[in-house]
Short mmCIF file of C-alpha atoms in Angstrom, two decimals:
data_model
loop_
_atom_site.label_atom_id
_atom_site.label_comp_id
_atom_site.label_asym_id
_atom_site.label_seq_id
_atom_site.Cartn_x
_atom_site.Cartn_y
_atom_site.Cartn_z
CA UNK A 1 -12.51 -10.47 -19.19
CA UNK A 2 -10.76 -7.63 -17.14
CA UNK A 3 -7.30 -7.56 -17.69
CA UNK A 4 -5.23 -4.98 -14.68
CA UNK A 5 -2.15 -3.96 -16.16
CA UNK A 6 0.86 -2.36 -13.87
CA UNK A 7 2.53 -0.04 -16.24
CA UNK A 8 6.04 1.65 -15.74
CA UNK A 9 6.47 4.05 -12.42
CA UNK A 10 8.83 6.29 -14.39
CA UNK A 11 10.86 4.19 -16.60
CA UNK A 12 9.10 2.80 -19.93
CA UNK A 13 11.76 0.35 -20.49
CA UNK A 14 10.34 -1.47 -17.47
CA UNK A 15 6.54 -1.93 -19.19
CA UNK A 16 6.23 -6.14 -20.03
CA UNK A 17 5.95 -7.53 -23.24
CA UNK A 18 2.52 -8.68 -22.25
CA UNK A 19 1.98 -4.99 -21.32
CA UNK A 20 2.87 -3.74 -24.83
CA UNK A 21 1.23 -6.44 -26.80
CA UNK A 22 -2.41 -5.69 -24.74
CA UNK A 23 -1.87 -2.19 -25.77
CA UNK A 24 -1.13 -3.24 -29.47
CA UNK A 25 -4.66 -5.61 -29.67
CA UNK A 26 -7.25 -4.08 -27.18
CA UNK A 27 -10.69 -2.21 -28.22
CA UNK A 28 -11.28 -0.96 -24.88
CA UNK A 29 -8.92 0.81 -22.15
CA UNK A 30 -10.81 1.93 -19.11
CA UNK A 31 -7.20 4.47 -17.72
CA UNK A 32 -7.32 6.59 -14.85
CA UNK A 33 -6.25 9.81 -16.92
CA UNK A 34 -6.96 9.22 -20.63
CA UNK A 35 -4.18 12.07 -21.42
CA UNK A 36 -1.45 9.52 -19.36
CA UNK A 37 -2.85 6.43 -21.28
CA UNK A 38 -2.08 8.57 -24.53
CA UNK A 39 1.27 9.12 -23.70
CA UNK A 40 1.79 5.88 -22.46
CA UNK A 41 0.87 4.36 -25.89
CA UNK A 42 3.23 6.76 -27.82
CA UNK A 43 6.32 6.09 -25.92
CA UNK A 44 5.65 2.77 -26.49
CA UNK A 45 5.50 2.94 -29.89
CA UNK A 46 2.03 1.31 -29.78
CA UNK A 47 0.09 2.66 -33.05
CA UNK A 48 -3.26 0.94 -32.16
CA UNK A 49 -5.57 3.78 -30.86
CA UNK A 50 -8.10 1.83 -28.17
CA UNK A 51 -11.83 3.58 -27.29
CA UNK A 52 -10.28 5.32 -23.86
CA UNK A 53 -12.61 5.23 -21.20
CA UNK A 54 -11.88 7.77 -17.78
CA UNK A 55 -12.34 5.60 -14.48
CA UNK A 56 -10.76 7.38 -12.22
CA UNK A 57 -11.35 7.61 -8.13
CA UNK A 58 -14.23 10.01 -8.63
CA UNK A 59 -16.31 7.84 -11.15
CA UNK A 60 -15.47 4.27 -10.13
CA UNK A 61 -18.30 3.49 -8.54
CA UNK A 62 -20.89 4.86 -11.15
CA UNK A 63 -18.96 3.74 -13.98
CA UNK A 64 -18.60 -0.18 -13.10
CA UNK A 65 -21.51 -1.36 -13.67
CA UNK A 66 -21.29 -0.06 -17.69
CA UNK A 67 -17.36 -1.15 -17.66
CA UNK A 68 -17.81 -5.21 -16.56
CA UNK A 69 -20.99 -5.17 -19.30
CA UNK A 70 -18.10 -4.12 -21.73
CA UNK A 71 -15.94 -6.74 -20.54
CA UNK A 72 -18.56 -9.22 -21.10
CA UNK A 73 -18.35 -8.82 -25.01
CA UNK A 74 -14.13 -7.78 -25.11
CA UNK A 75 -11.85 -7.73 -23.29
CA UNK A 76 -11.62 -4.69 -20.63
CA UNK A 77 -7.39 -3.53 -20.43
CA UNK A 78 -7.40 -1.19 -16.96
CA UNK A 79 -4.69 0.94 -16.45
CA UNK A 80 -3.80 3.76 -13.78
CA UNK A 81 -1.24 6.47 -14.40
CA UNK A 82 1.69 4.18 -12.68
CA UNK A 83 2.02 1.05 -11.04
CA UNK A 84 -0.70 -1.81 -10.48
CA UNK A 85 -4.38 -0.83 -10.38
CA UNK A 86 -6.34 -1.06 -7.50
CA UNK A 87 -2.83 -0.38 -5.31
CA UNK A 88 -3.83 2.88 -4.19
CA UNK A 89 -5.61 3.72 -7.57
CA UNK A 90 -8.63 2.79 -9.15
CA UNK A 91 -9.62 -0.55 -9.31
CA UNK A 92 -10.95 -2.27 -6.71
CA UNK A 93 -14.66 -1.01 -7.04
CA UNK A 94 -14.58 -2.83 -10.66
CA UNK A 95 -13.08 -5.96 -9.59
CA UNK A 96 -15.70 -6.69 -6.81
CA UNK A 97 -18.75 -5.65 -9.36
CA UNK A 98 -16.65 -7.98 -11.64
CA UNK A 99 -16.62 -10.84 -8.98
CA UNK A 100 -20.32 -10.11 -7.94
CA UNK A 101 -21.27 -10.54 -11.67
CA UNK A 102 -19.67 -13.58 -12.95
CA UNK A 103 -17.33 -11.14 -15.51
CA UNK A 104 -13.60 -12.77 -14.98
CA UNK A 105 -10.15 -10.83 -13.71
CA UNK A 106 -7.04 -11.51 -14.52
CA UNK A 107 -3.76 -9.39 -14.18
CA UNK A 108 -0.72 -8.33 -16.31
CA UNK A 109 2.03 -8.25 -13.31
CA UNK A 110 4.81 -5.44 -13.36
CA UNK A 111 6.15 -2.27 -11.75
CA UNK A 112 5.00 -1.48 -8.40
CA UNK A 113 6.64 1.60 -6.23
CA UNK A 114 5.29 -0.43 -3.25
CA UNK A 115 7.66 -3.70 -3.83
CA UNK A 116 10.44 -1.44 -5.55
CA UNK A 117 10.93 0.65 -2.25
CA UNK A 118 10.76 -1.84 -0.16
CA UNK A 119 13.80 -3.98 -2.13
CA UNK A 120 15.89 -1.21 -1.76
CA UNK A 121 15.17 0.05 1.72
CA UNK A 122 17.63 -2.26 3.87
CA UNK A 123 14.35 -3.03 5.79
CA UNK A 124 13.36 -6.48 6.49
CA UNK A 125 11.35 -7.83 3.64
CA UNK A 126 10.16 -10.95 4.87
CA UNK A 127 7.16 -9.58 6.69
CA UNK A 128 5.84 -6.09 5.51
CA UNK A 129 2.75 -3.62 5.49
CA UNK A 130 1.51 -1.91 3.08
CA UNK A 131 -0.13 1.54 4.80
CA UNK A 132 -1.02 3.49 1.83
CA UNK A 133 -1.01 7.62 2.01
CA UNK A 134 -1.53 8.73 5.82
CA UNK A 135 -4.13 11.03 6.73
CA UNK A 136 -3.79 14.90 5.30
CA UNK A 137 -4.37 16.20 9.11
CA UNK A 138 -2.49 16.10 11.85
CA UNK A 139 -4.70 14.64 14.23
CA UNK A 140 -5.66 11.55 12.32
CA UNK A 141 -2.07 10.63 10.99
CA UNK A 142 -0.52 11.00 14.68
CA UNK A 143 -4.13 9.05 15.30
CA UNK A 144 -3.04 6.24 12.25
CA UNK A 145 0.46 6.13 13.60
CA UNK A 146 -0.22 5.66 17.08
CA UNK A 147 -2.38 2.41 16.11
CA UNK A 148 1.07 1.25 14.58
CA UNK A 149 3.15 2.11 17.57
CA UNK A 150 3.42 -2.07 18.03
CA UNK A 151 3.64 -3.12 14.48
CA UNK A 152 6.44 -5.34 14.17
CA UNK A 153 6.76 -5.52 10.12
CA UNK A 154 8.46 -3.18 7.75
CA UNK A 155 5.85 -0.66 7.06
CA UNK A 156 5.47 1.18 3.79
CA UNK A 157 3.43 4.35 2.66
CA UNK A 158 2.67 6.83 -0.21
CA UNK A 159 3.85 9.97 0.77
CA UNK A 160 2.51 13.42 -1.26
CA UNK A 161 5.93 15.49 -1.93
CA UNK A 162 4.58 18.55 -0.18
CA UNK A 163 3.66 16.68 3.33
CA UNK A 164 6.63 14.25 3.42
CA UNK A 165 8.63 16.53 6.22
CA UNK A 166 5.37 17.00 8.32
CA UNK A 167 4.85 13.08 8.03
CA UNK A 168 8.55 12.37 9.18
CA UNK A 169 7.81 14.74 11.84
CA UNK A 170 5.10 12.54 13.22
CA UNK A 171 6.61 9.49 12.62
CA UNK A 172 9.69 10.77 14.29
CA UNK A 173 7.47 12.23 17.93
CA UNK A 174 4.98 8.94 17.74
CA UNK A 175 7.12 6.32 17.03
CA UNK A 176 10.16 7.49 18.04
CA UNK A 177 13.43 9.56 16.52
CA UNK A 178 15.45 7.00 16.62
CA UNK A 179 13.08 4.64 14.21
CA UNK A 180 14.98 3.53 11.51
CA UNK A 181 13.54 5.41 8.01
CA UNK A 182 14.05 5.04 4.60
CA UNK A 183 12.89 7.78 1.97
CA UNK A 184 12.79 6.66 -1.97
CA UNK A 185 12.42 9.44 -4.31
CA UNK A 186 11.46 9.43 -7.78
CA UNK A 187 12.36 5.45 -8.32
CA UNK A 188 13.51 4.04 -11.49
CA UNK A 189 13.63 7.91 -13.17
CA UNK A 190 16.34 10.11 -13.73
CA UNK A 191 16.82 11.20 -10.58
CA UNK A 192 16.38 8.49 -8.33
CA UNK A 193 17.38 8.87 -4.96
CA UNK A 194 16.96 6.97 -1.40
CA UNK A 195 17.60 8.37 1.84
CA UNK A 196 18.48 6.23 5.04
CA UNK A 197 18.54 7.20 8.53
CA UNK A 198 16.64 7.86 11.66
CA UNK A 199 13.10 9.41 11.71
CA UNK A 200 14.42 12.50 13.37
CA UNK A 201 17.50 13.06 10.62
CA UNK A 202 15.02 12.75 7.84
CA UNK A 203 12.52 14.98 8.71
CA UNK A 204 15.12 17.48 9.78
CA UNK A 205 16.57 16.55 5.70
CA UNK A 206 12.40 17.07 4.31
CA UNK A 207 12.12 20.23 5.62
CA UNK A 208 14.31 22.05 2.93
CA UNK A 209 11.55 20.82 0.35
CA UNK A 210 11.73 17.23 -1.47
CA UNK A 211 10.24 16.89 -5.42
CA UNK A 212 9.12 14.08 -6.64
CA UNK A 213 7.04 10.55 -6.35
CA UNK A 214 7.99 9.73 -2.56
CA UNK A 215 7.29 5.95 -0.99
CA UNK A 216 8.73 5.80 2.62
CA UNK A 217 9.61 2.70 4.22
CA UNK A 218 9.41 2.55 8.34
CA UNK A 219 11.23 -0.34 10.61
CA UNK A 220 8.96 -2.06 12.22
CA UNK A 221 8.84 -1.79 15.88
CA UNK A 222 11.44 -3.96 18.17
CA UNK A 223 9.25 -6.66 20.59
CA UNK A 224 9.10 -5.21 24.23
CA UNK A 225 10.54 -6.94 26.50
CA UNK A 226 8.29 -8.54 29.30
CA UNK A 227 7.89 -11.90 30.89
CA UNK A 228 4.80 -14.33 30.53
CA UNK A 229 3.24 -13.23 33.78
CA UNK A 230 3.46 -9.40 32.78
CA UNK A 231 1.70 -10.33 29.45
CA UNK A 232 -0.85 -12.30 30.48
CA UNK A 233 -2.19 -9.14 32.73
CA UNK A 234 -1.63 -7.54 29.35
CA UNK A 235 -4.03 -9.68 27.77
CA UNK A 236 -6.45 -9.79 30.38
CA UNK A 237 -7.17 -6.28 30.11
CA UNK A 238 -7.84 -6.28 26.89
CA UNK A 239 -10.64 -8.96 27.20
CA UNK A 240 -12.02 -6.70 30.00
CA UNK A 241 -12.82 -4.38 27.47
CA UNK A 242 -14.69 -6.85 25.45
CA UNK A 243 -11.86 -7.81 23.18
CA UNK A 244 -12.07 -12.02 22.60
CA UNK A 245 -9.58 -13.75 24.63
CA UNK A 246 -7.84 -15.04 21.24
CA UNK A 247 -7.19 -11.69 19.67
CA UNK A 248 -6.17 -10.27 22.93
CA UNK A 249 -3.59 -13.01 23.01
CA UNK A 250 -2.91 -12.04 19.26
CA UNK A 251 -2.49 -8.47 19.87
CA UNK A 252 -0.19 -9.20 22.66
CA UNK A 253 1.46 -11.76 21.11
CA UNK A 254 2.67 -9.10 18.25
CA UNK A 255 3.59 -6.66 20.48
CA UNK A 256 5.79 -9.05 22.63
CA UNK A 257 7.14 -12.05 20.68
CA UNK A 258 5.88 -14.01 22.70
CA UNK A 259 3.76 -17.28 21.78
CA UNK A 260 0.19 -16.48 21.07
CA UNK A 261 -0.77 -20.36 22.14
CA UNK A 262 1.17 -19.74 25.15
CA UNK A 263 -0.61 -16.56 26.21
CA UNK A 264 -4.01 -17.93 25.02
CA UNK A 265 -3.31 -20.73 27.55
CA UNK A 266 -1.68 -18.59 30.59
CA UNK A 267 -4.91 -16.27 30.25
CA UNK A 268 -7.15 -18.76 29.99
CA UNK A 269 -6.22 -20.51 33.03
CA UNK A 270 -5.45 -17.40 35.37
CA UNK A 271 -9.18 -16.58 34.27
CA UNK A 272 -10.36 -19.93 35.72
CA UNK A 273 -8.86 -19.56 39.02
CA UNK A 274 -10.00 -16.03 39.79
#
């Protein structure tokens, strides 16, 4: 089988038992830097030395096909550099050519930034998004964040150290400098820190330089405001576009607060007696 293993995001004392025992018995270790899976096994005091096999975002693809025939015969241990495969890292290309061949996937569960930011953010938790990196130019990330102007859950993205202050920037002039924002720096290491406050503070904070891992958490947006009637025009513009008449109500309906059957059935009947 294919066995994804999340391995520690900074700390090794966080890595699983089942993590460290995988490490002790498996032939095979497809890692998304060989020289990280190395290290890994030292710290861990792991003597067994597995084949190491680089699948990393630039090989995935090619390389699948050859990794599930391994699995087929032993079991396949994938590991990226931190966190859970396939979470923005390499993974997901092998687990569909898995699926698509009959070759069985099954996960070690453990550290994830994604989950660990989020705990610690102050945020709502009970409804969240997970956004990945945004886009390196400006265009498309004021582009990405625009599309999440409405987006009512807790938001959370990968941030590169070097274009954290340019992405609080955006975030602060799309979505608004008063959005509530939530910076976690190098969790569970040595120098851990999170950072709370408005969009606006926090880029103004970034722009003296931040090292470090970075996840950073957005509020999600607060419902408008409007009544039924307003909403329904809402969603009967949207279906003039060509958008169905039940994910206009959807879209709407997230946007608002209000009921999605509700606005399904207001639009539906205003469009009958036009």
């Amino acid at each position: 089988m294919i066995i994804l293993a999340a391995t520690p995001i900074g700390n090794l004392g966080d890595a699983s038992r089942r993590l460290v025992e995988a490490l002790e018995t498996a032939s095979v270790v497809a890692a998304e830097d060989t020289r990280v899976a190395n290290r890994l096994l030292q710290g861990l005091g792991v003597t067994n030395r597995p084949r190491l096999v680089a699948m990393h975002d630039h090989n995935e693809r090619e390389r699948a096909g050859e990794l599930v025939e391994l699995a087929r015969d032993a079991d396949l241990l994938v590991l990226s550099d931190a966190g859970m495969p396939t979470v923005s890292d390499p993974g997901y290309h092998l687990v569909l050519a898995a699926i698509e061949a009959g070759v069985e996937v099954t996960v070690i569960p453990g550290p994830s930034a994604v989950l660990a930011a989020l705990a610690v953010s102050g945020l709502p938790t009970d409804r969240f998004t997970f956004e990945g990196f945004l886009p390196r130019k400006a265009g498309e990330r004021a582009s990405v964040l625009g599309s999440l102007g409405d987006e009512r859950r807790t938001m959370v993205f990968f941030e590169s150290p070097n274009r954290l202050a340019d992405s609080l920037a955006a975030i602060a002039h799309v979505l608004g400098a008063s959005r509530r924002v939530v910076v976690c720096r190098e969790l569970t290491k040595l120098h851990e820190e999170v950072k709370r406050g408005t969009a606006a503070e926090l880029a103004e904070w970034a722009a003296g330089g931040v090292r470090g891992e970075i996840v950073v958490v957005v509020a999600g947006a607060v419902a408008r405001t409007v009544d039924l009637a307003t909403a329904v025009q809402e969603v009967l513009l949207l279906t003039a576009t060509g958008e169905s008449l039940k994910d206009a109500s959807a879209s709407v309906s997230a946007a608002t607060g209000l009921s999605r059957r509700a606005l399904y059935e207001a639009a539906l009947k205003e469009r009958s007696n036009r």
